[in-house]
Amino acid sequence: MTVAVIGTVAFDSIETPRGNHDRILGGSGTYASVAASLFAPVHLISIVGQDFPDSHIAFLEARGIRTNGITRAQGQTFHWKGYYTADMNQAHTVQTDLNVLLEFDPLVPPKAQTADIVFLGNIDPALQRRALAQFVDPKLVVLDSMNYWIQDHLASLKETLKHVDLLILNDQEIRLLTGIDNVVQAIPVVQAMGPGRVIVKKGEHGALMAGPKGLVSFPALPLRDLVDPTGAGDSFAGAIVGVLATSDLQDESSYVKALITGILVASATVQAFSLGRLEQLDQGAISTLFSSYKAHIPIPDTI
Amino acid sequence: MTVAVIGTVAFDSIETPRGNHDRILGGSGTYASVAASLFAPVHLISIVGQDFPDSHIAFLEARGIRTNGITRAQGQTFHWKGYYTADMNQAHTVQTDLNVLLEFDPLVPPKAQTADIVFLGNIDPALQRRALAQFVDPKLVVLDSMNYWIQDHLASLKETLKHVDLLILNDQEIRLLTGIDNVVQAIPVVQAMGPGRVIVKKGEHGALMAGPKGLVSFPALPLRDLVDPTGAGDSFAGAIVGVLATSDLQDESSYVKALITGILVASATVQAFSLGRLEQLDQGAISTLFSSYKAHIPIPDTI
């Protein structure tokens, strides 16, 4: 099956305790599409400015990501500048230059309109709906969002959620969306808004997933070396939709495999700036990560 | 094997979103010894005041907990008053009446001195050392502590840690003890202080364990109903030492089973005030919890 990703393509200027880099390739659409491309053909729908180098486009195309849905507008590419302190849990924004993102109006190319899985990355919920309306009966609609849209555009986000099959948020966002502190209690409230399936990201603590057959919980891969957390959540989501594109979207076990793969891919992403580690992943590397993951969770048959 | 628990016996006055109760039975030694008594014979070394009812002593004795190491001093029993808000992650102290705890000087009865496993609950590290010195060559020394001792009695705590085999702390305490934000990086620094094995409690996110064969990570059992978090950490530790008392203390798998049992027992503890749920546990109930736990972590053979 094919995947369409709607999201941002950005330049990131990032400082972490492990170094700093200016204007490196980033953006939710970039991370998600590169992660998804490990498993399935991907269409990326986004917008960049005149300053966006052809070499980045060529890099995406070489990975099997169709880029004719990336509008090249007059002006500068979206630029985010931020830093992380030692705990690496929280991104601190120094400067956000929305630039061409201000005029982003997703235009889904004809060949992308029949994508089987649509991933609506973290943008204005109204734009997410406008993008979604251009697809012909997708089999699975997946959505990411963030605290800004939950706080300031809640009605619009709720309207979008009615059309979503799988919602991916972090634990703070789930609490914000529902006003419920206990995530296990909050999940059914979110499901009542539309998404039959919900994945709750918990960073270094792993992830929960609630679907029609109940709740599962997986730890993260314990990491000694964290270089740059940027893109962890986007590559997590991208890997999930990529793996799901290789499944029948029915078996619960497919969703579990997708979730674990998301955890492993995210753990690779944070071990380098930009796409440095993510772009090197292949099935062999993911299998090796999975062997390590299983070894970290030696659940016995009985206790 | 037998277990000796050194810790507090207290009256707790607690308010949570699920109710409030005055002067209910609590204390780190109480929770730890009751949890350990599910698996092994236990000696409890503590102190109470003249106001402590015989019925509580009889309750402990009926569980196979030897109480002749509990000094009954002139004065009132240690009393803690506190509350939890909706997130239940943090205990807020309203009042601490140390009372007879001010004169606690652990006296280990002769029959307890040959205990195989010594659990030094969260008290002054100098008292922990004084207690430990009274035991005859224990096979395993386990220690719990808290932020107060780490901040204000660090040298004394480090002296005690030299004699400890297994240290159990939460993630914030590990960070405080080492000054390192990444827990995976902090663990070997703690091991260099003495304890060859370290368990890191993460509350609703489960626990990590580092031993001579590396690191394992387990999620918590997802809980919809949290009634009172008090005693979760103490019953977690108590269950661990109780299970270890049924093992040869050698196999890594024994430590894994002990850790998972600790997670399950703690998840039961928080579902009632005081010992309401903990005291009802038996092997059958723990097996049922374990079946539920495994179902929540369906790790596939391959991805």
Short mmCIF file of C-alpha atoms in Angstrom, two decimals, chain A residues 17-198:
data_model
loop_
_atom_site.label_atom_id
_atom_site.label_comp_id
_atom_site.label_asym_id
_atom_site.label_seq_id
_atom_site.Cartn_x
_atom_site.Cartn_y
_atom_site.Cartn_z
CA PRO A 17 24.45 19.24 24.98
CA ARG A 18 25.96 17.13 22.18
CA GLY A 19 26.54 19.93 19.69
CA ASN A 20 24.82 22.50 17.53
CA HIS A 21 23.90 22.69 13.88
CA ASP A 22 22.44 25.47 11.77
CA ARG A 23 19.78 25.09 9.09
CA ILE A 24 19.81 21.30 8.91
CA LEU A 25 17.01 19.45 7.18
CA GLY A 26 14.01 18.90 9.46
CA GLY A 27 10.23 19.24 9.69
CA SER A 28 7.49 16.81 10.69
CA GLY A 29 6.77 15.83 7.08
CA THR A 30 10.45 15.17 6.39
CA TYR A 31 11.00 12.91 9.40
CA ALA A 32 7.69 11.08 8.94
CA SER A 33 8.14 10.48 5.22
CA VAL A 34 11.74 9.32 5.53
CA ALA A 35 10.75 6.90 8.30
CA ALA A 36 7.74 5.63 6.31
CA SER A 37 9.91 5.20 3.21
CA LEU A 38 11.84 2.47 5.01
CA PHE A 39 8.79 0.28 4.45
CA ALA A 40 6.50 1.64 1.72
CA PRO A 41 6.18 4.10 -1.18
CA VAL A 42 5.44 7.60 0.12
CA HIS A 43 3.98 10.84 -1.24
CA LEU A 44 5.04 13.93 0.68
CA ILE A 45 2.74 16.97 0.56
CA SER A 46 4.39 20.12 1.92
CA ILE A 47 5.74 23.56 1.06
CA VAL A 48 9.26 25.01 0.81
CA GLY A 49 10.78 28.34 -0.24
CA GLN A 50 13.12 29.41 -2.99
CA ASP A 51 16.07 28.79 -0.66
CA PHE A 52 15.39 25.05 -0.42
CA PRO A 53 18.23 23.19 -2.15
CA ASP A 54 17.52 20.73 -4.94
CA SER A 55 19.89 18.31 -3.23
CA HIS A 56 17.37 17.81 -0.39
CA ILE A 57 14.63 17.09 -2.94
CA ALA A 58 16.93 14.63 -4.69
CA PHE A 59 17.68 12.97 -1.32
CA LEU A 60 13.96 12.41 -0.68
CA GLU A 61 13.30 11.18 -4.23
CA ALA A 62 16.20 8.72 -3.96
CA ARG A 63 14.40 7.17 -0.99
CA GLY A 64 11.25 6.52 -3.00
CA ILE A 65 9.48 9.61 -1.66
CA ARG A 66 7.44 11.34 -4.39
CA THR A 67 7.97 15.08 -3.96
CA ASN A 68 5.69 16.58 -6.61
CA GLY A 69 3.32 17.43 -3.76
CA ILE A 70 5.91 19.82 -2.32
CA THR A 71 5.00 23.34 -3.43
CA ARG A 72 7.94 25.64 -4.00
CA ALA A 73 6.65 29.08 -3.04
CA GLN A 74 8.11 32.57 -3.24
CA GLY A 75 9.95 33.31 0.01
CA GLN A 76 11.95 31.43 2.59
CA THR A 77 11.51 27.90 3.90
CA PHE A 78 10.02 27.42 7.38
CA HIS A 79 12.82 27.74 9.94
CA TRP A 80 12.81 26.59 13.57
CA LYS A 81 15.53 27.47 16.02
CA GLY A 82 15.66 25.84 19.43
CA TYR A 83 17.68 24.08 22.06
CA TYR A 84 17.54 21.23 24.55
CA THR A 85 19.11 21.20 28.01
CA ALA A 86 20.62 18.14 29.65
CA ASP A 87 17.35 16.34 30.36
CA MET A 88 16.52 16.38 26.61
CA ASN A 89 12.82 15.99 27.41
CA GLN A 90 11.68 19.43 26.35
CA ALA A 91 12.40 21.46 23.23
CA HIS A 92 12.91 25.16 23.97
CA THR A 93 12.03 27.40 21.05
CA VAL A 94 14.29 30.39 20.40
CA GLN A 95 12.76 31.51 17.12
CA THR A 96 10.09 30.33 14.70
CA ASP A 97 10.11 31.80 11.19
CA LEU A 98 6.97 30.41 9.58
CA ASN A 99 7.87 32.03 6.23
CA VAL A 100 6.16 30.12 3.37
CA LEU A 101 4.32 27.94 5.87
CA LEU A 102 1.96 30.91 6.38
CA GLU A 103 0.54 30.27 2.93
CA PHE A 104 0.55 26.46 3.09
CA ASP A 105 -2.60 25.09 1.47
CA PRO A 106 -1.93 21.40 0.87
CA LEU A 107 -2.47 20.42 -2.74
CA VAL A 108 -2.54 16.64 -3.13
CA PRO A 109 -1.23 15.58 -6.58
CA PRO A 110 -3.55 13.28 -8.58
CA LYS A 111 -1.40 10.17 -8.09
CA ALA A 112 -1.26 10.73 -4.34
CA GLN A 113 -5.03 11.06 -4.02
CA THR A 114 -5.48 7.29 -4.03
CA ALA A 115 -3.01 6.69 -1.20
CA ASP A 116 -4.19 3.93 1.12
CA ILE A 117 -2.90 5.52 4.31
CA VAL A 118 -2.99 9.26 4.97
CA PHE A 119 -0.81 10.70 7.72
CA LEU A 120 -1.89 14.19 8.72
CA GLY A 121 1.14 15.65 10.45
CA ASN A 122 1.01 18.36 13.07
CA ILE A 123 -0.44 21.43 11.24
CA ASP A 124 -3.59 23.56 11.54
CA PRO A 125 -6.55 21.14 11.91
CA ALA A 126 -8.45 23.10 9.26
CA LEU A 127 -5.63 22.42 6.79
CA GLN A 128 -5.60 18.78 7.86
CA ARG A 129 -9.29 18.58 6.87
CA ARG A 130 -8.67 20.41 3.58
CA ALA A 131 -5.90 17.93 2.75
CA LEU A 132 -7.93 14.91 3.77
CA ALA A 133 -10.87 15.95 1.59
CA GLN A 134 -8.65 15.53 -1.49
CA PHE A 135 -8.09 11.81 -0.94
CA VAL A 136 -10.26 9.11 -2.49
CA ASP A 137 -11.47 6.85 0.29
CA PRO A 138 -8.23 6.15 2.21
CA LYS A 139 -8.23 2.92 4.22
CA LEU A 140 -6.58 4.51 7.26
CA VAL A 141 -6.33 8.11 8.42
CA VAL A 142 -3.65 8.85 11.02
CA LEU A 143 -3.29 12.19 12.80
CA ASP A 144 -0.68 13.91 14.92
CA SER A 145 -1.23 17.25 16.67
CA MET A 146 0.26 19.34 19.47
CA ASN A 147 -0.61 21.46 22.50
CA TYR A 148 -1.01 24.69 20.47
CA TRP A 149 -3.88 23.28 18.39
CA ILE A 150 -5.46 21.61 21.41
CA GLN A 151 -5.42 24.85 23.40
CA ASP A 152 -6.31 27.40 20.75
CA HIS A 153 -8.12 25.49 17.99
CA LEU A 154 -9.95 22.81 19.96
CA ALA A 155 -13.26 22.94 18.09
CA SER A 156 -11.48 22.67 14.75
CA LEU A 157 -9.30 19.82 15.98
CA LYS A 158 -12.35 17.94 17.27
CA GLU A 159 -14.00 18.36 13.87
CA THR A 160 -10.92 16.83 12.22
CA LEU A 161 -10.77 13.99 14.77
CA LYS A 162 -14.19 12.76 13.59
CA HIS A 163 -12.45 11.59 10.40
CA VAL A 164 -9.42 9.97 12.05
CA ASP A 165 -8.84 6.25 12.59
CA LEU A 166 -5.57 6.42 14.53
CA LEU A 167 -4.54 9.36 16.72
CA ILE A 168 -0.94 9.67 17.90
CA LEU A 169 -0.31 12.12 20.77
CA ASN A 170 2.01 12.32 23.73
CA ASP A 171 0.80 11.87 27.29
CA GLN A 172 0.72 15.61 28.05
CA GLU A 173 -1.36 16.26 24.93
CA ILE A 174 -3.82 13.50 25.84
CA ARG A 175 -4.26 15.10 29.29
CA LEU A 176 -4.71 18.52 27.72
CA LEU A 177 -7.24 17.24 25.18
CA THR A 178 -9.39 15.51 27.80
CA GLY A 179 -8.70 17.32 31.07
CA ILE A 180 -8.09 13.88 32.61
CA ASP A 181 -4.80 13.20 34.40
CA ASN A 182 -4.93 9.41 34.26
CA VAL A 183 -4.03 8.48 30.69
CA VAL A 184 -5.79 5.11 30.92
CA GLN A 185 -9.00 6.94 31.82
CA ALA A 186 -8.42 9.58 29.16
CA ILE A 187 -8.07 7.17 26.24
CA PRO A 188 -11.74 6.11 25.94
CA VAL A 189 -12.71 9.79 26.08
CA VAL A 190 -10.45 10.42 23.09
CA GLN A 191 -11.85 7.38 21.29
CA ALA A 192 -15.35 8.81 21.71
CA MET A 193 -14.17 11.85 19.70
CA GLY A 194 -13.61 9.65 16.65
CA PRO A 195 -10.32 7.72 16.53
CA GLY A 196 -10.96 4.05 17.24
CA ARG A 197 -7.29 3.63 17.97
CA VAL A 198 -5.03 5.86 20.05
#
